[in-house]
XYZ file of C-alpha atoms in Angstrom:
486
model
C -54.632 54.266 9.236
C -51.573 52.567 10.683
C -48.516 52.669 8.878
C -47.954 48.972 8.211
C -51.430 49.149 6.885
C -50.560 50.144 3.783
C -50.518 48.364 0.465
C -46.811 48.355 -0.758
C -46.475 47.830 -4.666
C -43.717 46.979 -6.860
C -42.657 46.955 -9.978
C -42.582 44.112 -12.429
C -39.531 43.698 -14.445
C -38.394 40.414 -15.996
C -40.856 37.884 -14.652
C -39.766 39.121 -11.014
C -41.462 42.100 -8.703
C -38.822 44.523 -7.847
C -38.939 47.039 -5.066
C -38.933 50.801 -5.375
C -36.899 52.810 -3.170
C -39.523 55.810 -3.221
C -43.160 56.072 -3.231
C -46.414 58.120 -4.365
C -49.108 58.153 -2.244
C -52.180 56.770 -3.403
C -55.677 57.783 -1.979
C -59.106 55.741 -1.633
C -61.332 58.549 -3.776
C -64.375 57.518 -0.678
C -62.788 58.166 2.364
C -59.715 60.426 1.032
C -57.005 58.134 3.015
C -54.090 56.991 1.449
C -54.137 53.387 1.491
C -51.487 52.648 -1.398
C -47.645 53.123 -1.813
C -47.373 53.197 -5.414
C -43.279 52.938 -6.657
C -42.546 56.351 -7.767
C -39.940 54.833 -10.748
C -37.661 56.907 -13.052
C -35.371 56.463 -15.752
C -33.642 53.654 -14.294
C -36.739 51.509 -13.355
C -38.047 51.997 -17.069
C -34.742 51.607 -18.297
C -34.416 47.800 -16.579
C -37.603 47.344 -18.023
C -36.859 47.926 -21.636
C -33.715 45.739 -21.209
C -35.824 42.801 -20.052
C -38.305 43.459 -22.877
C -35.739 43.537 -25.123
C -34.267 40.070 -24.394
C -37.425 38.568 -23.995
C -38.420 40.113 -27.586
C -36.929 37.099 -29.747
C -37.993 34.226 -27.747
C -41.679 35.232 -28.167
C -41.855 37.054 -31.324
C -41.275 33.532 -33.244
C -44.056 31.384 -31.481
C -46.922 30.654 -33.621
C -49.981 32.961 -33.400
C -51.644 30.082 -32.049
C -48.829 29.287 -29.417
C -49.329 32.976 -28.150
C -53.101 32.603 -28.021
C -53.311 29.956 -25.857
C -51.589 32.327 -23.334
C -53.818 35.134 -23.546
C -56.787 32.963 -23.236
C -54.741 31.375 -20.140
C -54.383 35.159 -18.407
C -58.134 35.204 -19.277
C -59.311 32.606 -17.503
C -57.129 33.783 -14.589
C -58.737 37.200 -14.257
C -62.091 35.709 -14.351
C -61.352 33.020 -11.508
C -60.079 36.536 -9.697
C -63.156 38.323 -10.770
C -64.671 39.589 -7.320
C -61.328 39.998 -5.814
C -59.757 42.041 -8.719
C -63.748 44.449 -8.634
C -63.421 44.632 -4.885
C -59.682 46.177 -5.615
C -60.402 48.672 -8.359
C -63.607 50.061 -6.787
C -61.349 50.894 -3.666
C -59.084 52.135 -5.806
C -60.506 54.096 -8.577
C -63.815 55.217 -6.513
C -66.178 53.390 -9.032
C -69.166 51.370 -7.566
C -68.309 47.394 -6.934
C -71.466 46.969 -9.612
C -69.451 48.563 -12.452
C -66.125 47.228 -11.842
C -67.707 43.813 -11.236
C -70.066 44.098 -14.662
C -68.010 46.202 -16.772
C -64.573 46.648 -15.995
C -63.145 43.321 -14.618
C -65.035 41.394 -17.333
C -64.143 43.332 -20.102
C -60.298 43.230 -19.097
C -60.853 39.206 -19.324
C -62.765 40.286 -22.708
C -59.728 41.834 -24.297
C -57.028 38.737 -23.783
C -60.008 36.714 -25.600
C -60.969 38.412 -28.187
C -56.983 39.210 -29.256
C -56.092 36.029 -28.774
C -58.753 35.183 -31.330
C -58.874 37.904 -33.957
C -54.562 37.404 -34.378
C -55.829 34.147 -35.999
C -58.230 35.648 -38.522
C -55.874 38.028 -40.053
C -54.021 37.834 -43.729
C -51.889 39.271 -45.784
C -51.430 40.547 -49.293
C -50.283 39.042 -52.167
C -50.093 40.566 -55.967
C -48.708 39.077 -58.998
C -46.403 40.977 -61.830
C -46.610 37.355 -64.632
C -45.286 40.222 -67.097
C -41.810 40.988 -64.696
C -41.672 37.310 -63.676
C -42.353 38.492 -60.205
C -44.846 37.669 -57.399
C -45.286 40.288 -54.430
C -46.382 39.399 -50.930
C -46.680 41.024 -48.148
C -45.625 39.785 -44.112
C -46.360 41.563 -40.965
C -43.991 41.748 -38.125
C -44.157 43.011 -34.635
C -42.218 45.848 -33.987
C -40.214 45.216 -30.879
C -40.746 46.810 -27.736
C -44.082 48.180 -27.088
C -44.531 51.164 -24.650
C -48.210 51.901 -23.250
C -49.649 54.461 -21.055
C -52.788 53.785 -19.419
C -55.277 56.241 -17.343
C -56.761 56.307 -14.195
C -60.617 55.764 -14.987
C -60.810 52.202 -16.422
C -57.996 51.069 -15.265
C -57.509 47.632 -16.003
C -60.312 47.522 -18.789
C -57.710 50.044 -21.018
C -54.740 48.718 -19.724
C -55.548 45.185 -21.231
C -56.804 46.812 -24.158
C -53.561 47.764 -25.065
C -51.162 44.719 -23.455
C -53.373 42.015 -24.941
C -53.184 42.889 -29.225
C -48.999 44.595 -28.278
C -48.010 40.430 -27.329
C -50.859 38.998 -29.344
C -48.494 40.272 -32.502
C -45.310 39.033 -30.754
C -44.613 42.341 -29.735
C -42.689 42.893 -25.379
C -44.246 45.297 -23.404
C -43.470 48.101 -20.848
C -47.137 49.563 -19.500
C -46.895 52.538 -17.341
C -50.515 52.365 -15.707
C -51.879 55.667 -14.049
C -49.995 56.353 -10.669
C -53.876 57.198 -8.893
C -55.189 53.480 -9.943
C -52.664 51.102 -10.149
C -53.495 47.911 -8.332
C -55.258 45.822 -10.435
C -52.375 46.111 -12.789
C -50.333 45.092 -9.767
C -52.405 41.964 -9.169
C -52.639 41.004 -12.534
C -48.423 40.914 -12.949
C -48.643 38.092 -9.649
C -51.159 35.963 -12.487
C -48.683 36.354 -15.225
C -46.514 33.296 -14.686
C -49.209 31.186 -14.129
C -50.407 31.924 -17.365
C -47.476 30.744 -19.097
C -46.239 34.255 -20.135
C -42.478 34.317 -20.449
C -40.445 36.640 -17.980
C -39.954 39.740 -19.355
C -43.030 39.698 -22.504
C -44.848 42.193 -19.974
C -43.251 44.573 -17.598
C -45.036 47.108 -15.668
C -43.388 50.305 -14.361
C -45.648 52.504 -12.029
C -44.563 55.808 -10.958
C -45.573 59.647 -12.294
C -46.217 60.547 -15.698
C -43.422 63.448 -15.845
C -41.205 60.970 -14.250
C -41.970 57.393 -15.453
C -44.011 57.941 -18.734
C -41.721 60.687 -19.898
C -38.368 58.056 -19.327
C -40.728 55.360 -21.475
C -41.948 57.259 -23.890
C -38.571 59.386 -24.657
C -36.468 55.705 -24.333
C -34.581 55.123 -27.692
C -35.303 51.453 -28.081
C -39.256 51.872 -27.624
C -40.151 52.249 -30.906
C -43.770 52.455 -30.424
C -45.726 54.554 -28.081
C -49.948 53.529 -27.091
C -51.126 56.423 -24.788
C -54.742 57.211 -22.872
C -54.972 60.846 -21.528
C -55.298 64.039 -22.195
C -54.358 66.694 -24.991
C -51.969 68.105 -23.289
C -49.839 65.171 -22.284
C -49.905 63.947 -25.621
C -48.345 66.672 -27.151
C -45.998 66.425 -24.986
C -45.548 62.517 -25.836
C -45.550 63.720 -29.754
C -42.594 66.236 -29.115
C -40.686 63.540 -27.163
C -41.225 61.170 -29.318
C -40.342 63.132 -32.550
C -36.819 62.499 -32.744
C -37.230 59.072 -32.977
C -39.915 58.221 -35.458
C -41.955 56.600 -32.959
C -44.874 55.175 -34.391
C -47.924 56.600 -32.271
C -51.379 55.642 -31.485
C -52.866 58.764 -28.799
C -56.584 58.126 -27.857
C -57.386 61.197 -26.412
C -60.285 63.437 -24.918
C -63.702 63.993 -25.957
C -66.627 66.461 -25.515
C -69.362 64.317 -26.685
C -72.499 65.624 -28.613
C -76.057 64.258 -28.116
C -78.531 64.968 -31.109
C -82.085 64.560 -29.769
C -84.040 65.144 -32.447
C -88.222 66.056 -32.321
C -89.411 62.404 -33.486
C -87.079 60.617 -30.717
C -88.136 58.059 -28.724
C -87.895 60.206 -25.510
C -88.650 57.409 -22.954
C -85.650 55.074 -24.838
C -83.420 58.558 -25.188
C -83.374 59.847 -21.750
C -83.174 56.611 -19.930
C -79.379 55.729 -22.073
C -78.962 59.392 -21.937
C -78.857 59.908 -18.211
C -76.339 56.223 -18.286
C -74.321 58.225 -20.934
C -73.912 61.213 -19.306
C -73.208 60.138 -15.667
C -71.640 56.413 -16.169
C -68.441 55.527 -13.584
C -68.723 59.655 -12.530
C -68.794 60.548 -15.995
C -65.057 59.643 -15.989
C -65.123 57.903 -18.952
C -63.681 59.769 -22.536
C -66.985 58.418 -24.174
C -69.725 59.826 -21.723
C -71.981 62.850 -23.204
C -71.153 66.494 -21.353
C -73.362 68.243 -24.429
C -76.861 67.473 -25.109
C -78.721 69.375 -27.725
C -82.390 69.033 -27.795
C -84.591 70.233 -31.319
C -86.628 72.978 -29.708
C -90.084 71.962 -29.965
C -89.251 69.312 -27.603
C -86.560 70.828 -25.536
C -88.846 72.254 -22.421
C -90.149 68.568 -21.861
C -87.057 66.680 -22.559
C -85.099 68.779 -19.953
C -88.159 68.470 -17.764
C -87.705 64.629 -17.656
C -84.180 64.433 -18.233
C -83.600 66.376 -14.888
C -86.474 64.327 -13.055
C -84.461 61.052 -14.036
C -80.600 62.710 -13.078
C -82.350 63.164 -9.690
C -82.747 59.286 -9.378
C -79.254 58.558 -10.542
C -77.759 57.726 -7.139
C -74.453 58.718 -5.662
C -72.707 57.129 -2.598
C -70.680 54.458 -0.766
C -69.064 52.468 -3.570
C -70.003 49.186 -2.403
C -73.420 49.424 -2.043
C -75.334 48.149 -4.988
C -78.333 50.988 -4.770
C -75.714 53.737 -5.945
C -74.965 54.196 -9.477
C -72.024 56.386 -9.074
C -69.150 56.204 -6.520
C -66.296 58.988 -5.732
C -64.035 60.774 -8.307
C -60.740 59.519 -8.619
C -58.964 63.113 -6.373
C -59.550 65.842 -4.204
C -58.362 67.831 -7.052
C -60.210 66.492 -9.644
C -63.086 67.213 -7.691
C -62.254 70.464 -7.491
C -61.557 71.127 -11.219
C -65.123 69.817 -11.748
C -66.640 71.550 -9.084
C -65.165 74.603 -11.297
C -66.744 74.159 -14.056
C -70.270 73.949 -12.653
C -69.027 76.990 -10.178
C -67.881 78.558 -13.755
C -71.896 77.892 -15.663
C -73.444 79.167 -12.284
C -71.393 83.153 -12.745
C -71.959 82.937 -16.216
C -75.954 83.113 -15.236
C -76.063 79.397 -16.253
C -78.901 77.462 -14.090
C -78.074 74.181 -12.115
C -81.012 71.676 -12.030
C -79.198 68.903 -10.031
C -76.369 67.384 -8.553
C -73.925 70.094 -7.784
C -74.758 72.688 -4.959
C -78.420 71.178 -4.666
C -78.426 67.598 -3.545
C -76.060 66.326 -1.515
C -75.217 62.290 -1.452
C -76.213 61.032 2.169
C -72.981 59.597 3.140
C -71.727 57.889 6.856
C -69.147 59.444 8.621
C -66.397 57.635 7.732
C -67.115 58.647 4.017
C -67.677 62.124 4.578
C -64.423 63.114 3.074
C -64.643 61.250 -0.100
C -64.868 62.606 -3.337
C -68.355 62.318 -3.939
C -70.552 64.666 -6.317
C -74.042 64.138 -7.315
C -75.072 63.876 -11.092
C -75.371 67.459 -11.771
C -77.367 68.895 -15.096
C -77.091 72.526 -16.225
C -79.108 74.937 -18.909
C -78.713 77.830 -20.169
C -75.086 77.968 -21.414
C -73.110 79.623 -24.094
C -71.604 77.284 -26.766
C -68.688 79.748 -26.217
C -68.312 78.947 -22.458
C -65.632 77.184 -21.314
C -67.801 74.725 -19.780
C -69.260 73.695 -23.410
C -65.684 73.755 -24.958
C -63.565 72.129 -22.421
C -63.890 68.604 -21.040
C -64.977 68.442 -17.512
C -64.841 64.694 -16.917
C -66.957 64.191 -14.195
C -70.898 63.400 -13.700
C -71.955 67.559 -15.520
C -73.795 67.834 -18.585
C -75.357 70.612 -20.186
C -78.759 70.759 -22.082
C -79.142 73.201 -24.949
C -81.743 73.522 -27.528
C -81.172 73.767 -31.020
C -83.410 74.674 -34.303
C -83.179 72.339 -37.605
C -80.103 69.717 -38.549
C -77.755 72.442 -40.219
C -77.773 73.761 -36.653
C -77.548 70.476 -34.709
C -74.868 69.343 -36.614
C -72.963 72.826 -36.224
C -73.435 73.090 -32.386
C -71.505 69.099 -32.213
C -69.151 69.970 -34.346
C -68.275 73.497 -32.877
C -65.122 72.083 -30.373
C -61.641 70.906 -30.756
C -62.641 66.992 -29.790
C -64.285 64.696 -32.106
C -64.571 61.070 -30.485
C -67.912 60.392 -30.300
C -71.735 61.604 -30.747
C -75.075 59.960 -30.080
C -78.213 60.812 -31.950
C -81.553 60.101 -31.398
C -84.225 59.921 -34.574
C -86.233 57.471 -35.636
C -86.030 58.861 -39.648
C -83.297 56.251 -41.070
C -82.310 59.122 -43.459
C -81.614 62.006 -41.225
C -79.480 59.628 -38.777
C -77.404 58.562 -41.910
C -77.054 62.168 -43.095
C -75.802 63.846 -39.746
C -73.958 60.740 -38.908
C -71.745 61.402 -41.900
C -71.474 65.101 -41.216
C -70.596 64.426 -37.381
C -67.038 65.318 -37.201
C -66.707 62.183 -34.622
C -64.554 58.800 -34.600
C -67.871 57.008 -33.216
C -71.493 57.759 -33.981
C -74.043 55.857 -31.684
C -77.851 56.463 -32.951
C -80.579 55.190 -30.757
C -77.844 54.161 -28.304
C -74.548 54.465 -26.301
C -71.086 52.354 -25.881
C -72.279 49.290 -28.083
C -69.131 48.026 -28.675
C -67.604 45.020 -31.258
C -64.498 45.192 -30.831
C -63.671 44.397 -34.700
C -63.981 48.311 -35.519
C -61.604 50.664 -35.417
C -61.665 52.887 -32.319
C -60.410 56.635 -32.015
C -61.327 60.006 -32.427
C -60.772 62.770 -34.631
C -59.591 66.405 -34.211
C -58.097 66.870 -30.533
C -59.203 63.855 -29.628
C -56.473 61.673 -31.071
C -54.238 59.686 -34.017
C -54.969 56.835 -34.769
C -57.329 53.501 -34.353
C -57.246 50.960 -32.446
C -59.723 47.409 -32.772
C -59.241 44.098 -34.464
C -57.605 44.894 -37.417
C -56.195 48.361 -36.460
C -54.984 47.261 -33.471
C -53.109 44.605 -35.488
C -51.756 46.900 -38.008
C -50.256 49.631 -35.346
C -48.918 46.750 -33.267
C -46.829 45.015 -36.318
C -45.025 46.741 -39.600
C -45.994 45.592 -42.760
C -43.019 44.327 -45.320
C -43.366 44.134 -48.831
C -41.520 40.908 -50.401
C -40.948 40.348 -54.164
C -39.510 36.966 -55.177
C -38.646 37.227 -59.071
C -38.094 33.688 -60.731
């Protein structure tokens, strides 16, 4: 590709795009070309970014709910005039299909400035009386100042609007450090931002390296509040740095998701979500399901037709609408994934699909993307690092299990805890292991049905805190007590 070829970004700092004087490279996940000079920004970058967040920070904290609203819904509309433009971008970008950017990601981003902008209406406070003292008690909530997020790489847009939109639907600034491997669509939304009536510096976006960029934002002394998407590991990190401070911290973090297919399970319904849950956008999603355990009497059949419909889950060429899954995001993700399926296989594991076995027909000029087939394996330990760790990519293993006490202890035997699925048609035994599941989410009879009133998070390793309508509001503002004596 020729050097003035390239997509140059920039920062956005105070209403105004500011150049970087060094730069990451950033790959297309189909071909493996760099096509993208993201600003590799440090300490200084983040540091003018604060600063504009700061003095932007009193202006838009004191409009009306309302007043704020109307701007959201503004950036809304925006992104959905953009729609095709903005999917065409973070399929190149990311490696997802076109089809799932253009039905899932792009819309929901336009989804999250809506429903914000309408749930900051709905909320109240509370109010107690002391008659006895005199005294009446009420409580206000106020935004907290400058908001830091962190976004990932595999929705990119999708979760970096889920954070920007409730952080300035409170009144709250913002610095958002999206992922340095997807960050265009954040790019292209910053060039909207004036249009939709959103004051210079109420949303500044610094793009660069995690141990570079994130670690200046999230270690900054006047960011008081820290919204992160990642992994474990990086969020300890975050937690040490942000320990001196008293940041407040909401850290949504991995997940290796249980599905409970119980005997009396509609098995058509079941495999047809679970093959969608297991191998949706790559399986790069923190949600998807990497552990299915089937009740034994039905186990030889479900894995039977489970395997027979992974087969027609297509991989390929992004933009064609016949593939379900595009590339992963790196060459080194790849790799890592391709280890854990290299891993099952030496452990005497056996690999059904996907990996090793079918190959995605690709044209030449893809033939060094980062493609891998929707791959299925049996036969592993629940001690294996391949049922412990999370893979992230389009694997999933298929283990059978004997009664409820055991399903329940086979989900429940890892660090994560975000989500589970289980499929039963008995009302009571879903509401019994439901409550046992040690999981932020349980789906039963489905996957990713989503109103975005509930709180969202996981439990164990996979995070602290919630995030939705009302928890969203609560992490983004701090609550003051106010007594009035007369």
């Amino acid at each position: 590709m020729e050097k003035n070829t390239f997509l140059v970004l920039e920062n956005f700092i105070g209403g105004k795009f500011v150049p970087c004087p060094a730069h990451i490279d950033s790959y297309d996940p189909s071909t493996g070309e760099v096509y993208c000079k993201v600003p590799d920004s440090g300490e200084e970058e983040v540091d003018s970014a604060v600063q504009a967040a700061k003095e932007a920070f009193p202006g838009w904290s004191v409009r009306s709910p309302d007043q704020r609203a109307q701007v959201l819904n503004k950036l809304a509309d925006l992104i959905e005039g953009h729609l095709e433009e903005f999917a065409q971008a973070e399929s190149r970008d990311q490696g997802k299909t076109v089809t799932f950017a253009r039905t899932v990601d792009i819309p929901r981003s336009a989804y999250n400035f809506r429903f914000f902008a309408s749930s900051v209406l709905h909320h109240t406070t509370d109010c107690s009386q002391m008659d006895h003292m005199d005294c009446l008690n009420y409580t206000v909530r106020c935004p907290v100042g400058v908001a830091g997020l962190i976004s990932p790489w595999n929705l990119p847009l999708y979760l970096l609007t889920w954070k920007i939109a409730p952080a300035i639907a409170a009144g709250n600034t913002v610095v958002a450090k999206p992922s340095e491997m997807s960050s265009v669509t954040a790019w292209m939304m910053c060039k909207l931002m004036q249009q939709a009536g959103v004051p210079s510096g109420v949303v500044n976006i610094v793009f660069g390296l995690g141990s570079r960029a994130g670690d200046a934002l999230v270690g900054h002394p006047e960011v008081p509040l820290i919204s992160f998407t990642g992994s474990t590991a990086t969020a300890r990190h975050i937690t040490e740095r942000s320990a001196p401070y008293c940041k407040k911290l909401s850290l949504e973090l991995g997940g290796k998701n249980p599905a409970l297919v119980f005997a009396d399970a509609d098995l058509d319904r079941c495999i047809e979500t679970t093959v969608r849950s297991s191998f949706s956008n790559q399986g790069e999603i923190c949600l998807c399901t990497s552990r299915i355990y089937v009740e034994r009497s039905i186990y030889a059949t479900f894995l039977e037709k489970f395997v027979a419909a992974a087969r027609k889950w297509k991989t390929g060429v992004p933009s064609d609408p016949v593939n379900n899954n595009g590339a992963l995001i790196s060459k080194e993700h790849l790799e890592k994934v391709r280890s854990f399926v290299a891993l099952a296989k030496s452990e005497g594991a056996t690999v059904h699909c996907g990996e090793g076995i079918n190959h995605p027909d690709l044209p030449n000029r893809n033939i060094n993307g980062y493609f891998m087939g929707a791959t299925v394996i049996s036969g592993v330990a629940d001690s294996s690092r391949v049922m412990q760790d999370e893979i992230f990519g389009p694997v999933t293993c298929v283990s059978p299990f004997d009664g409820e006490d055991e399903a329940v202890a086979k989900a429940n035997g890892v660090r994560y805890g975000l989500a589970a699925t289980v499929w039963s048609r008995d009302v009571g035994k879903v509401h019994r292991v439901a409550r046992r599941l040690q999981t932020g989410l349980v789906w039963t009879n489905c996957w990713l049905v989503r109103d975005l009133n509930l709180p969202f998070g996981g439990m164990k390793n996979s995070g602290v805190g919630r995030e939705g309508g009302r928890d969203s509001y609560h992490f983004f503002t701090e609550v003051k007590t106010i007594t009035i004596q007369h």
